[in-house]
PDB file of C-alpha atoms and ligand atoms in Angstrom:
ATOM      1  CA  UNK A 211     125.473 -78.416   9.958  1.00 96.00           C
ATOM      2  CA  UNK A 212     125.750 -81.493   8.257  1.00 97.00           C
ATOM      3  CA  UNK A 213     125.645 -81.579   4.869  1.00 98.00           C
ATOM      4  CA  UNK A 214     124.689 -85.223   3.027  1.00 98.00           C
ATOM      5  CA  UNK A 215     124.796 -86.472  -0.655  1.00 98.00           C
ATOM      6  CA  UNK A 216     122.869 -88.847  -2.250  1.00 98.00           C
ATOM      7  CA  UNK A 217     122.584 -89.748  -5.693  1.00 97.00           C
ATOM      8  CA  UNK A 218     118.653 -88.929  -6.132  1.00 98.00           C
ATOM      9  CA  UNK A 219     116.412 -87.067  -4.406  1.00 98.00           C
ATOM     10  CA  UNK A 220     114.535 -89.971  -3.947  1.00 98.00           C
ATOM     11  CA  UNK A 221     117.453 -91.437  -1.619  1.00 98.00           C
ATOM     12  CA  UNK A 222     118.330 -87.737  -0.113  1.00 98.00           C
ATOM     13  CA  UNK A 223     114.473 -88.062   1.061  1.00 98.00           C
ATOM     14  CA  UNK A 224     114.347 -91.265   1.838  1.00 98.00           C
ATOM     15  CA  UNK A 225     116.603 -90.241   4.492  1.00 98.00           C
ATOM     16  CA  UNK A 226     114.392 -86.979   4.940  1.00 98.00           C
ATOM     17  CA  UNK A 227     111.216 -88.891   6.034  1.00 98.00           C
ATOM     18  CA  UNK A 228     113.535 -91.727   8.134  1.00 98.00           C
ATOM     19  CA  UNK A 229     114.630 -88.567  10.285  1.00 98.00           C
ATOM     20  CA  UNK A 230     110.741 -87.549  10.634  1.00 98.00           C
ATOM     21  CA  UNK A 231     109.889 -91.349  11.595  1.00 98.00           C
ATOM     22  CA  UNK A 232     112.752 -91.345  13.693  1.00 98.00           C
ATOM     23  CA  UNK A 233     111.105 -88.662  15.871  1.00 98.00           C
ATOM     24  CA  UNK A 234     107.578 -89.596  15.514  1.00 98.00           C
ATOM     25  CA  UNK A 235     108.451 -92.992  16.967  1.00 98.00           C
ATOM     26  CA  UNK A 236     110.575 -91.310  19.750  1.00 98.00           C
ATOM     27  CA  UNK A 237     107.578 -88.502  20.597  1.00 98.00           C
ATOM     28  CA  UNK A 238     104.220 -89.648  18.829  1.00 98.00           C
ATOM     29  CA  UNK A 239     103.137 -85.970  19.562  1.00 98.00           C
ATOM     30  CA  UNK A 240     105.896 -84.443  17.936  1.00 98.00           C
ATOM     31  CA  UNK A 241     105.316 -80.863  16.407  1.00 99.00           C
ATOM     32  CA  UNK A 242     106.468 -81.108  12.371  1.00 99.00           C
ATOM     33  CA  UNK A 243     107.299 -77.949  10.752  1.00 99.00           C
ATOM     34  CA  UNK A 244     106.424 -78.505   7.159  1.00 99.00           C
ATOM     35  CA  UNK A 245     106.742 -76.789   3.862  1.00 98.00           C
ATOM     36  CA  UNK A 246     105.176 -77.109   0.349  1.00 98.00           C
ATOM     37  CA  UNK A 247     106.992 -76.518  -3.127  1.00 96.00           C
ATOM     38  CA  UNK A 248     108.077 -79.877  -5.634  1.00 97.00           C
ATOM     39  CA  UNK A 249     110.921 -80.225  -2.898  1.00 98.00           C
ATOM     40  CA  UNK A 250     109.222 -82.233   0.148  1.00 98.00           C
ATOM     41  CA  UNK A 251     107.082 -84.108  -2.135  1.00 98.00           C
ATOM     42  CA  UNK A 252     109.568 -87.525  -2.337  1.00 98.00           C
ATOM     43  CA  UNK A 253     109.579 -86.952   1.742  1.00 98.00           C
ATOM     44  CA  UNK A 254     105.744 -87.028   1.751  1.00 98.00           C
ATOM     45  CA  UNK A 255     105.614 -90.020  -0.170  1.00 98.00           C
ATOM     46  CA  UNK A 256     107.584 -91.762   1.601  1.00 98.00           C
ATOM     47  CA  UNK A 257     105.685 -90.546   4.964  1.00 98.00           C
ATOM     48  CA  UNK A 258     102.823 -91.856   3.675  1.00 98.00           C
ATOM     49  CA  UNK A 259     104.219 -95.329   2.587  1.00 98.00           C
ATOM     50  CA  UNK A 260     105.322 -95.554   6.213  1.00 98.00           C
ATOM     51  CA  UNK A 261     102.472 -95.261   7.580  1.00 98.00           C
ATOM     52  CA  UNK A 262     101.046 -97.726   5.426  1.00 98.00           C
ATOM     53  CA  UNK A 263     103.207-100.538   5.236  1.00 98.00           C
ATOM     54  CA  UNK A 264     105.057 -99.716   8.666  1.00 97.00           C
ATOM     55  CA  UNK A 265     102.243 -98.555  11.009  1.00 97.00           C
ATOM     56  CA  UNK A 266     103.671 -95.195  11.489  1.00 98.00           C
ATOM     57  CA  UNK A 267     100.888 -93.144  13.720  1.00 98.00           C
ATOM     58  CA  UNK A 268     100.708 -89.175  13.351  1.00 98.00           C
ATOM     59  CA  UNK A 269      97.235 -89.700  15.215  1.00 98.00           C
ATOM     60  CA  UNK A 270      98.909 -87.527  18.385  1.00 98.00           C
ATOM     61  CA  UNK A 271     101.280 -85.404  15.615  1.00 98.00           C
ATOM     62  CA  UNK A 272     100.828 -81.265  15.674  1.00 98.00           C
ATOM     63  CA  UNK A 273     102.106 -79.443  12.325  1.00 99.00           C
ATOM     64  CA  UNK A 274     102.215 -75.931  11.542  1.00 99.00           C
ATOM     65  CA  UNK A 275     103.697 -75.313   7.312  1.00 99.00           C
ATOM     66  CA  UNK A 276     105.672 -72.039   6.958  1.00 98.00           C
ATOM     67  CA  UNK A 277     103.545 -70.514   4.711  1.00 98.00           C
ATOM     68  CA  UNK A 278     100.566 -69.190   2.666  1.00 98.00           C
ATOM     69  CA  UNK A 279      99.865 -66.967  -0.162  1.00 97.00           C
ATOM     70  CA  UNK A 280      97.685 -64.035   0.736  1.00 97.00           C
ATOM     71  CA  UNK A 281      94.367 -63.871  -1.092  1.00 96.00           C
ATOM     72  CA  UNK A 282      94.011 -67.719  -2.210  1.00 95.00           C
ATOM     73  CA  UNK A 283      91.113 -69.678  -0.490  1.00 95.00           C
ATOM     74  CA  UNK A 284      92.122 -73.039   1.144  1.00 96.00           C
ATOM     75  CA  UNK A 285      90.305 -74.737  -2.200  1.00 95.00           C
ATOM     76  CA  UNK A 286      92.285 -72.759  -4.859  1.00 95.00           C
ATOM     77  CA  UNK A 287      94.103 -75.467  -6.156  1.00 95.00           C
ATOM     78  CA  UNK A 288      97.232 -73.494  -5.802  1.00 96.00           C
ATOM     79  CA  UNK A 289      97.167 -72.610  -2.045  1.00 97.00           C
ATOM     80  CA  UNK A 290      99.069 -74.457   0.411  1.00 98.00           C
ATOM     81  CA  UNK A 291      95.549 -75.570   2.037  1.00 98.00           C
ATOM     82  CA  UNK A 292      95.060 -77.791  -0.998  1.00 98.00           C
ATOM     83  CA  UNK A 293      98.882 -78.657  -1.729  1.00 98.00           C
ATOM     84  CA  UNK A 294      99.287 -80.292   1.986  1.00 98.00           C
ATOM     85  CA  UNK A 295      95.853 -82.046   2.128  1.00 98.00           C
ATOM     86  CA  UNK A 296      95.929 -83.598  -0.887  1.00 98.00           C
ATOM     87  CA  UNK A 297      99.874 -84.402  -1.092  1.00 98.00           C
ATOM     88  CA  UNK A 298      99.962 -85.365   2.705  1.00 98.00           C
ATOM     89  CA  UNK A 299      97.441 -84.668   5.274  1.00 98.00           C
ATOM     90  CA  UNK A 300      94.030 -86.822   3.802  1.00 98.00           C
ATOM     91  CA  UNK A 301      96.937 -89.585   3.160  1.00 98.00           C
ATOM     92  CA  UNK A 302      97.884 -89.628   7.172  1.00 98.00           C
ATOM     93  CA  UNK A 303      96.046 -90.340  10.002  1.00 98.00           C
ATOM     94  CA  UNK A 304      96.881 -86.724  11.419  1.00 98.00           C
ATOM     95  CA  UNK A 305      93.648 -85.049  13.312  1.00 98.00           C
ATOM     96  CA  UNK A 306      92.805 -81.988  11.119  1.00 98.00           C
ATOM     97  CA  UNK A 307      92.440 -79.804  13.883  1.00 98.00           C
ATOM     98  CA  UNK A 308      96.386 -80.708  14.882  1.00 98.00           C
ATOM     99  CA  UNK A 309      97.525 -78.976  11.581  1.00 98.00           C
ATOM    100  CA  UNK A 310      97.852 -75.306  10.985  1.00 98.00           C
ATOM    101  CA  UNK A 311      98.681 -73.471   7.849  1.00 98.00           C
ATOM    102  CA  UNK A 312      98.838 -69.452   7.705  1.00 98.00           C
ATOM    103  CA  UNK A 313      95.520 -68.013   6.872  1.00 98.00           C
ATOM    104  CA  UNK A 314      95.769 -66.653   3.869  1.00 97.00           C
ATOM    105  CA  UNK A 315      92.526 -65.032   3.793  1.00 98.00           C
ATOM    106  CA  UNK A 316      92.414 -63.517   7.060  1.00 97.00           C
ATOM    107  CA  UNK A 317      91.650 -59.708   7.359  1.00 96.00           C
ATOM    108  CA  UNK A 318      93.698 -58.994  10.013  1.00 98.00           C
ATOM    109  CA  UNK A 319      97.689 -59.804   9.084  1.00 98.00           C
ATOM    110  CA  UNK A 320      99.541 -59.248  12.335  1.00 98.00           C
ATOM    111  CA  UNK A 321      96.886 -60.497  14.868  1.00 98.00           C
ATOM    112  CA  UNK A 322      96.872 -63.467  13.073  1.00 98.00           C
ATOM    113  CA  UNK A 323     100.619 -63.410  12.678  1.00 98.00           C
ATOM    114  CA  UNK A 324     100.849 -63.012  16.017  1.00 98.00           C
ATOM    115  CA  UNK A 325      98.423 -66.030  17.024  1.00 98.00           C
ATOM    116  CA  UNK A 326     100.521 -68.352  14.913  1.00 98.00           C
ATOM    117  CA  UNK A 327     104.109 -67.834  16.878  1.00 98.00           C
ATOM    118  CA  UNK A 328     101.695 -68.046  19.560  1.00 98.00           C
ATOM    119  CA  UNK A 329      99.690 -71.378  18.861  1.00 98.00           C
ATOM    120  CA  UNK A 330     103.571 -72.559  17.751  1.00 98.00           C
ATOM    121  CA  UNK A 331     104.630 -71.644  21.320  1.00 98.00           C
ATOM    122  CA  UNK A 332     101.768 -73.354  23.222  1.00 98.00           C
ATOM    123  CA  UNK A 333     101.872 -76.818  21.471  1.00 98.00           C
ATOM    124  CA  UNK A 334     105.533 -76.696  22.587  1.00 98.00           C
ATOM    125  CA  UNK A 335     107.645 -75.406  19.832  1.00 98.00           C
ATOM    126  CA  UNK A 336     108.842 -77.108  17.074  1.00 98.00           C
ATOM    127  CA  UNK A 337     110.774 -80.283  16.889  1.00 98.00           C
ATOM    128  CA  UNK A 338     111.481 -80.823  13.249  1.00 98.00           C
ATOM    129  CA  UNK A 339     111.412 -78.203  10.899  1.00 99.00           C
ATOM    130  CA  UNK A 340     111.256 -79.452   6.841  1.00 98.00           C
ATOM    131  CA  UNK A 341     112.425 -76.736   5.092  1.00 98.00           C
ATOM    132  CA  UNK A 342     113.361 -76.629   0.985  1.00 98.00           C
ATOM    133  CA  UNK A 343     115.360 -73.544  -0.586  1.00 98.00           C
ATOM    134  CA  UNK A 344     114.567 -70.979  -3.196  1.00 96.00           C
ATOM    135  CA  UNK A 345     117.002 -70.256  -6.168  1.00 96.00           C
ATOM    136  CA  UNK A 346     117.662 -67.013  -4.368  1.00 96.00           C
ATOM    137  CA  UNK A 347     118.573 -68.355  -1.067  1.00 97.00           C
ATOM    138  CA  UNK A 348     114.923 -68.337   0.856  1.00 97.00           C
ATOM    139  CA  UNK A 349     113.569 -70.447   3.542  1.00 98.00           C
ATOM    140  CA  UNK A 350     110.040 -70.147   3.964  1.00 98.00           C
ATOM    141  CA  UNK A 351     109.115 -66.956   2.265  1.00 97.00           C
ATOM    142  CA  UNK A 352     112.209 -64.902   3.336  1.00 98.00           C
ATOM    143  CA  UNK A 353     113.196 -63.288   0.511  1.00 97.00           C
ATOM    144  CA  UNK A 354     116.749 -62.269   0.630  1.00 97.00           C
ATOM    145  CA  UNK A 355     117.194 -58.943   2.806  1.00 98.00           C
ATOM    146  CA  UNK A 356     114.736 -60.241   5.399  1.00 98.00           C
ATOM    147  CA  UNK A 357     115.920 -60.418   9.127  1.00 98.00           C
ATOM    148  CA  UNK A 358     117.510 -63.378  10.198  1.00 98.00           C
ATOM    149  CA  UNK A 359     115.733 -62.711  13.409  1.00 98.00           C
ATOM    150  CA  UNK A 360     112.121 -62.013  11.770  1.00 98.00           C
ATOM    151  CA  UNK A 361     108.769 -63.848  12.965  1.00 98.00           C
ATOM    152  CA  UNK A 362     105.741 -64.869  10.989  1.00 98.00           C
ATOM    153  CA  UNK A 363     104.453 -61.666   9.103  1.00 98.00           C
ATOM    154  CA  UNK A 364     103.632 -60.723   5.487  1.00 98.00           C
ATOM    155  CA  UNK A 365     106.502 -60.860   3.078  1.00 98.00           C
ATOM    156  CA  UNK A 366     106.363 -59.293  -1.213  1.00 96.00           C
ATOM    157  CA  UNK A 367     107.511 -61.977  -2.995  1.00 95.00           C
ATOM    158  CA  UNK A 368     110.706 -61.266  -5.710  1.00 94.00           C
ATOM    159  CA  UNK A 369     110.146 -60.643  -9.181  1.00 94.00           C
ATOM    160  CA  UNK A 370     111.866 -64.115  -9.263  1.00 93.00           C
ATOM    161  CA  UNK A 371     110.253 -66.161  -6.782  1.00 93.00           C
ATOM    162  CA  UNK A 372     106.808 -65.366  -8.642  1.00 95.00           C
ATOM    163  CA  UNK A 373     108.442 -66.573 -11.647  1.00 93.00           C
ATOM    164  CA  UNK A 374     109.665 -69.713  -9.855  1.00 91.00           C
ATOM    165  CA  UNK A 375     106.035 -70.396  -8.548  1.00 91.00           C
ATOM    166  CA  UNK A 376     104.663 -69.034 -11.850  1.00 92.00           C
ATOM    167  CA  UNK A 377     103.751 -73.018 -12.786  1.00 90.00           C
ATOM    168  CA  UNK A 378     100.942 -73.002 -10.588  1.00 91.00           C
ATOM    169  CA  UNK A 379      99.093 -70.344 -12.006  1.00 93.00           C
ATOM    170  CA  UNK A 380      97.048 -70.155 -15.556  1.00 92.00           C
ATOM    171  CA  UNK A 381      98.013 -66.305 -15.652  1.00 92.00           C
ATOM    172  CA  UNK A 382     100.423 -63.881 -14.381  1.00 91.00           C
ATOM    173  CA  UNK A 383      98.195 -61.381 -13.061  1.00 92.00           C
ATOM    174  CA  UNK A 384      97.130 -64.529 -10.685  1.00 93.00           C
ATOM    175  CA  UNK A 385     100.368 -65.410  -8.894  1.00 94.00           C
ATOM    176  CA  UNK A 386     100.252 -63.903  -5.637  1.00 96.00           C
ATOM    177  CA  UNK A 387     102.481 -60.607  -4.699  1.00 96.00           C
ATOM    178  CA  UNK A 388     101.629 -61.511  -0.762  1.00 97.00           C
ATOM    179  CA  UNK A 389     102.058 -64.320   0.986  1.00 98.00           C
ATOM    180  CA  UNK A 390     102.176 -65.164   5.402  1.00 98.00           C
ATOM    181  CA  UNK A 391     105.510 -66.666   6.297  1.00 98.00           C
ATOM    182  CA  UNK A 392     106.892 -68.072   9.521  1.00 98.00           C
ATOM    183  CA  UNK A 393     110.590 -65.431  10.044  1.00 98.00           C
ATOM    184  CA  UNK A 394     113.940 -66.662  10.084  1.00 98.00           C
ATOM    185  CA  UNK A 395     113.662 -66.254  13.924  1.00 98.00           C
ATOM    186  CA  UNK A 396     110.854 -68.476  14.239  1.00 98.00           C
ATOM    187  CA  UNK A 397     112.459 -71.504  12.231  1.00 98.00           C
ATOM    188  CA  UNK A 398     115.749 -71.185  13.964  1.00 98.00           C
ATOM    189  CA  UNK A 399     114.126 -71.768  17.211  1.00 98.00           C
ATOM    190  CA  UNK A 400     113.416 -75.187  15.949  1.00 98.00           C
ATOM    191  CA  UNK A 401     115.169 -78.484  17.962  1.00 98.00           C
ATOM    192  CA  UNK A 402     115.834 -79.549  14.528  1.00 98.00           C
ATOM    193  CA  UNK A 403     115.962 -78.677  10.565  1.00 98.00           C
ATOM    194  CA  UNK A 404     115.891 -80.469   7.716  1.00 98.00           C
ATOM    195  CA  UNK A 405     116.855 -78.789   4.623  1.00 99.00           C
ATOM    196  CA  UNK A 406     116.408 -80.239   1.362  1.00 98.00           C
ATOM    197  CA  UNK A 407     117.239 -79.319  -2.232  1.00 98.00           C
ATOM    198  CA  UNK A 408     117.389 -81.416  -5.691  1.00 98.00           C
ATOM    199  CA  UNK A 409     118.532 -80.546  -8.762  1.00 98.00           C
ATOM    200  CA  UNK A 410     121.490 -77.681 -10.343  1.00 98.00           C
ATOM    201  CA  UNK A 411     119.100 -74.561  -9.885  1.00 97.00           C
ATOM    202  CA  UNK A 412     119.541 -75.014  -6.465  1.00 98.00           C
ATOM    203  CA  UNK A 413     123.280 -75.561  -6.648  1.00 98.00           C
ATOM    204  CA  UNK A 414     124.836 -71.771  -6.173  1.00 98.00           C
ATOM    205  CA  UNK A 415     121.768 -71.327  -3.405  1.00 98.00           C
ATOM    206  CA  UNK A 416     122.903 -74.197  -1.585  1.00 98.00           C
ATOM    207  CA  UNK A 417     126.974 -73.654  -1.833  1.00 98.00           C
ATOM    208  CA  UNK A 418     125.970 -69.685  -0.930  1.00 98.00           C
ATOM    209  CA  UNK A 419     124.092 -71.116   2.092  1.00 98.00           C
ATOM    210  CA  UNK A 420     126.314 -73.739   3.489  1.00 98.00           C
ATOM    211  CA  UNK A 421     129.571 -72.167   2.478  1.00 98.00           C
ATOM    212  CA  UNK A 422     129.070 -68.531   2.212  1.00 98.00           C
ATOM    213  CA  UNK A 423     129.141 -66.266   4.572  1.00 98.00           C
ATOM    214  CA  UNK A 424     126.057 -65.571   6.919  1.00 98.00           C
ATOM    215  CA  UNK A 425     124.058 -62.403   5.444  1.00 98.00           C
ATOM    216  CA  UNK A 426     120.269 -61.507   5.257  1.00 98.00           C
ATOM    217  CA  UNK A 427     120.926 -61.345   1.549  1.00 98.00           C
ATOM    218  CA  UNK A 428     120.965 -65.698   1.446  1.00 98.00           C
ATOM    219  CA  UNK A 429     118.664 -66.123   4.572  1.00 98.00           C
ATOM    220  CA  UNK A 430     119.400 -69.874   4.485  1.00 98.00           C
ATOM    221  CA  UNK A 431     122.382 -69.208   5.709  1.00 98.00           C
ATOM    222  CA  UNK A 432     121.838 -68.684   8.909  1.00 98.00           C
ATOM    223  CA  UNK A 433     121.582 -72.402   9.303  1.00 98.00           C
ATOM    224  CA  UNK A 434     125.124 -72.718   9.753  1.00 98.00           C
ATOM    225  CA  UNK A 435     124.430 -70.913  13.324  1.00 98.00           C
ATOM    226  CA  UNK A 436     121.794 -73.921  14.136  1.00 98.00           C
ATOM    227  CA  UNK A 437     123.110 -76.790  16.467  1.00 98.00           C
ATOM    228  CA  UNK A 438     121.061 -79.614  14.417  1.00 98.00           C
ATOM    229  CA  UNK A 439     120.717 -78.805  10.616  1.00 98.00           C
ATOM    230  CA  UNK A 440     121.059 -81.693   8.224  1.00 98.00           C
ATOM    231  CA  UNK A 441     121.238 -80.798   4.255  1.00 98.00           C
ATOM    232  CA  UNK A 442     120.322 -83.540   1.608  1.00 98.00           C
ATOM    233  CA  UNK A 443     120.743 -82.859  -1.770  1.00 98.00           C
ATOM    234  CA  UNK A 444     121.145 -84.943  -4.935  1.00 98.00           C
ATOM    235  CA  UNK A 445     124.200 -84.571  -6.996  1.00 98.00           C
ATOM    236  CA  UNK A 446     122.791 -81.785  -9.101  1.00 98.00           C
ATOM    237  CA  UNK A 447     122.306 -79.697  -5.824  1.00 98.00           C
ATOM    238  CA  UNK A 448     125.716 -79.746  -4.378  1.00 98.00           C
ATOM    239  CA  UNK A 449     127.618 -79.250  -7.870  1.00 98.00           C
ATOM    240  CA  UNK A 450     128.938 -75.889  -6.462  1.00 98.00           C
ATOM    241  CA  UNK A 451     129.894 -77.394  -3.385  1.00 98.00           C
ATOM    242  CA  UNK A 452     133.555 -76.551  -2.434  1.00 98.00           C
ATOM    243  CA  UNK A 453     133.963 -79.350   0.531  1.00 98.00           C
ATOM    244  CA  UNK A 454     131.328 -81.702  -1.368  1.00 97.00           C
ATOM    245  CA  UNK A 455     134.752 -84.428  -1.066  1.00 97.00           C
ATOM    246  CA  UNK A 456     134.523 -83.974   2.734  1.00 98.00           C
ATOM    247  CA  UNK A 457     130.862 -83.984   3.103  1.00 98.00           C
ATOM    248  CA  UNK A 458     130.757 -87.581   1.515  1.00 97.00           C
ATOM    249  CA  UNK A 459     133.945 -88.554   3.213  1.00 97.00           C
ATOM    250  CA  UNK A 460     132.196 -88.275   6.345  1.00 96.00           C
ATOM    251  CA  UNK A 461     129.082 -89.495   5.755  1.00 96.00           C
ATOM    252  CA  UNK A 462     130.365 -93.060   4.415  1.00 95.00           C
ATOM    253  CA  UNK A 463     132.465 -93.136   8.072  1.00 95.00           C
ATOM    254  CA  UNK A 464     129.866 -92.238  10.126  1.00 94.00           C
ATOM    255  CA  UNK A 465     129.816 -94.483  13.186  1.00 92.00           C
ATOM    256  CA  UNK A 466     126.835 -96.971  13.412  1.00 91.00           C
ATOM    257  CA  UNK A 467     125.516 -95.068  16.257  1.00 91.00           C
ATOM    258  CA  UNK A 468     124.924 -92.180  14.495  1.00 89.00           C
ATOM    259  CA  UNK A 469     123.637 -93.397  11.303  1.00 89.00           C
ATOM    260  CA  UNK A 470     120.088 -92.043  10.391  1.00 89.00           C
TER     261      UNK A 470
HETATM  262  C1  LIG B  58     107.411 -73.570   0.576  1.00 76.79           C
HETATM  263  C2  LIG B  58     108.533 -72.712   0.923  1.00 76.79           C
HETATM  264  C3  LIG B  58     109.593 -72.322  -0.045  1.00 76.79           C
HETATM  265  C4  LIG B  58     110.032 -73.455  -0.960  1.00 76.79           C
HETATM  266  C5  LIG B  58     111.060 -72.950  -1.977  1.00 76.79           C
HETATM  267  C6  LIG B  58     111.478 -74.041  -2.930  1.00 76.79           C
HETATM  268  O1  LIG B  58     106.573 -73.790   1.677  1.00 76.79           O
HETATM  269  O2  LIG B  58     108.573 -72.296   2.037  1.00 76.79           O
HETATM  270  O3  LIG B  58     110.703 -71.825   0.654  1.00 76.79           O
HETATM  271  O4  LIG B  58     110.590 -74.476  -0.184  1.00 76.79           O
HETATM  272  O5  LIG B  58     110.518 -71.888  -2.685  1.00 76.79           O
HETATM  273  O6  LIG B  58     110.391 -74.398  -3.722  1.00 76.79           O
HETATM  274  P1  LIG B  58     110.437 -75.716  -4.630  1.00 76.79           P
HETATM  275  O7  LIG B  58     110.532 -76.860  -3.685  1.00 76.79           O
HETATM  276  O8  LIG B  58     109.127 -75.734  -5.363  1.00 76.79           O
HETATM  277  O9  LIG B  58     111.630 -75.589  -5.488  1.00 76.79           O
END
């Protein structure tokens, strides 16, 4: 696990979308795992302004996001459908039939569970998995308690998480209680993970994650048992950071070969 500071989360994601390029350029049909939430939105903007000014070609690019409420259509404004189209996918030249997001409407929950780690399987398996964090430890939508070895299924959200999410919604009664999330399993089988996190709400997530011990009750922790996970975070994010001295110690001696 490597764990790297920046001082914005403009520069932590700067670094975010040169590790996407990175790949893209090395495998144009790279398979993206990709997440919604305020986090990845710097990364996406960035994306997008590479592929602008710099040519960068997601025209062979797969992508499956981790996940969807249950009950929203793909035009409610606050489903992940309409989050990734309009903050990414109508600004890339990605095929629309290369990108998957859960189904959040679909009347049959573990079939179509089941058809996702399956369709993830078949276009080869992941190669870069974005990922952002939830003020209670969650990756995806794996709430705290959830397996570290689950697969995509239906999750309940926390009391908390709703509240988190409760921006998107004009009432209460309207955030989702449901939603379709890739497991723990599936994003640890991932070649590589990107975690990001900005700002001090995140900060005792992020020190439980990377410094705690591993438990089901922080599910990002199981991170620290993948071979390539990278953490960015902005100042605010690692404030609760024991080794945060170290981290930046050996990020500013990296050798040049390994820079990102
Ligand atoms: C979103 C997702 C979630 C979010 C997390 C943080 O697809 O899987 O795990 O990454 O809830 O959300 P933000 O970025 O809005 O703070």
């Amino acid at each position: 696990m490597e764990v790297i500071i920046q001082s914005s989360s403009q520069e932590a994601s700067a670094l975010g979308a040169r590790l996407v390029a990175r790949l893209v350029r090395r495998k144009p049909s790279a398979v993206l795992g990709l997440a919604t939430g305020s986090t990845p939105l710097p990364l996406y903007r960035d994306l997008i302004r590479l592929h602008r000014e710099e040519k960068l070609d997601f025209g062979a690019v797969t992508s499956f996001n981790l996940d969807e409420y249950l009950g929203l259509p793909p035009a409610h404004p606050a489903s992940y459908h309409h989050f990734m189209r309009e903050n990414l996918f109508r600004h890339l030249n990605i095929p629309e039939e290369n990108t998957h997001i859960p189904d959040g409407l679909t009347t049959d929950v573990p079939a179509f569970c089941q058809a996702y780690e399956e369709a993830i399987r078949m276009a080869g398996g992941l190669d870069l998995q974005i990922l952002g964090i939830g003020g209670d430890g969650h990756i995806g939508f794996n709430e705290p308690g959830s397996s570290l070895v689950s697969r995509t299924r239906i999750k309940s959200l926390t009391p908390r998480t709703r509240q988190d999410n409760a921006r998107y919604f004009s009432t209460e009664d309207e955030i989702p209680r449901h939603v379709i999330t890739m497991g723990v399993g599936t994003i640890m089988e991932s070649q590589e993970i990107v975690l990001l996190a900005f700002g001090e709400g995140k900060a005792e997530a992020v020190a439980a994650a990377v410094e705690g011990p591993i438990t089901a009750s922080v599910p990002a922790s199981i991170l620290q048992l993948h071979e390539r996970a990278t953490i960015l975070l902005d100042e605010a994010a690692a404030g609760d950071l024991r080794r945060s001295a170290y981290y930046r110690w050996i990020y500013d001696h990296k050798p040049a070969w390994q820079e990102i």
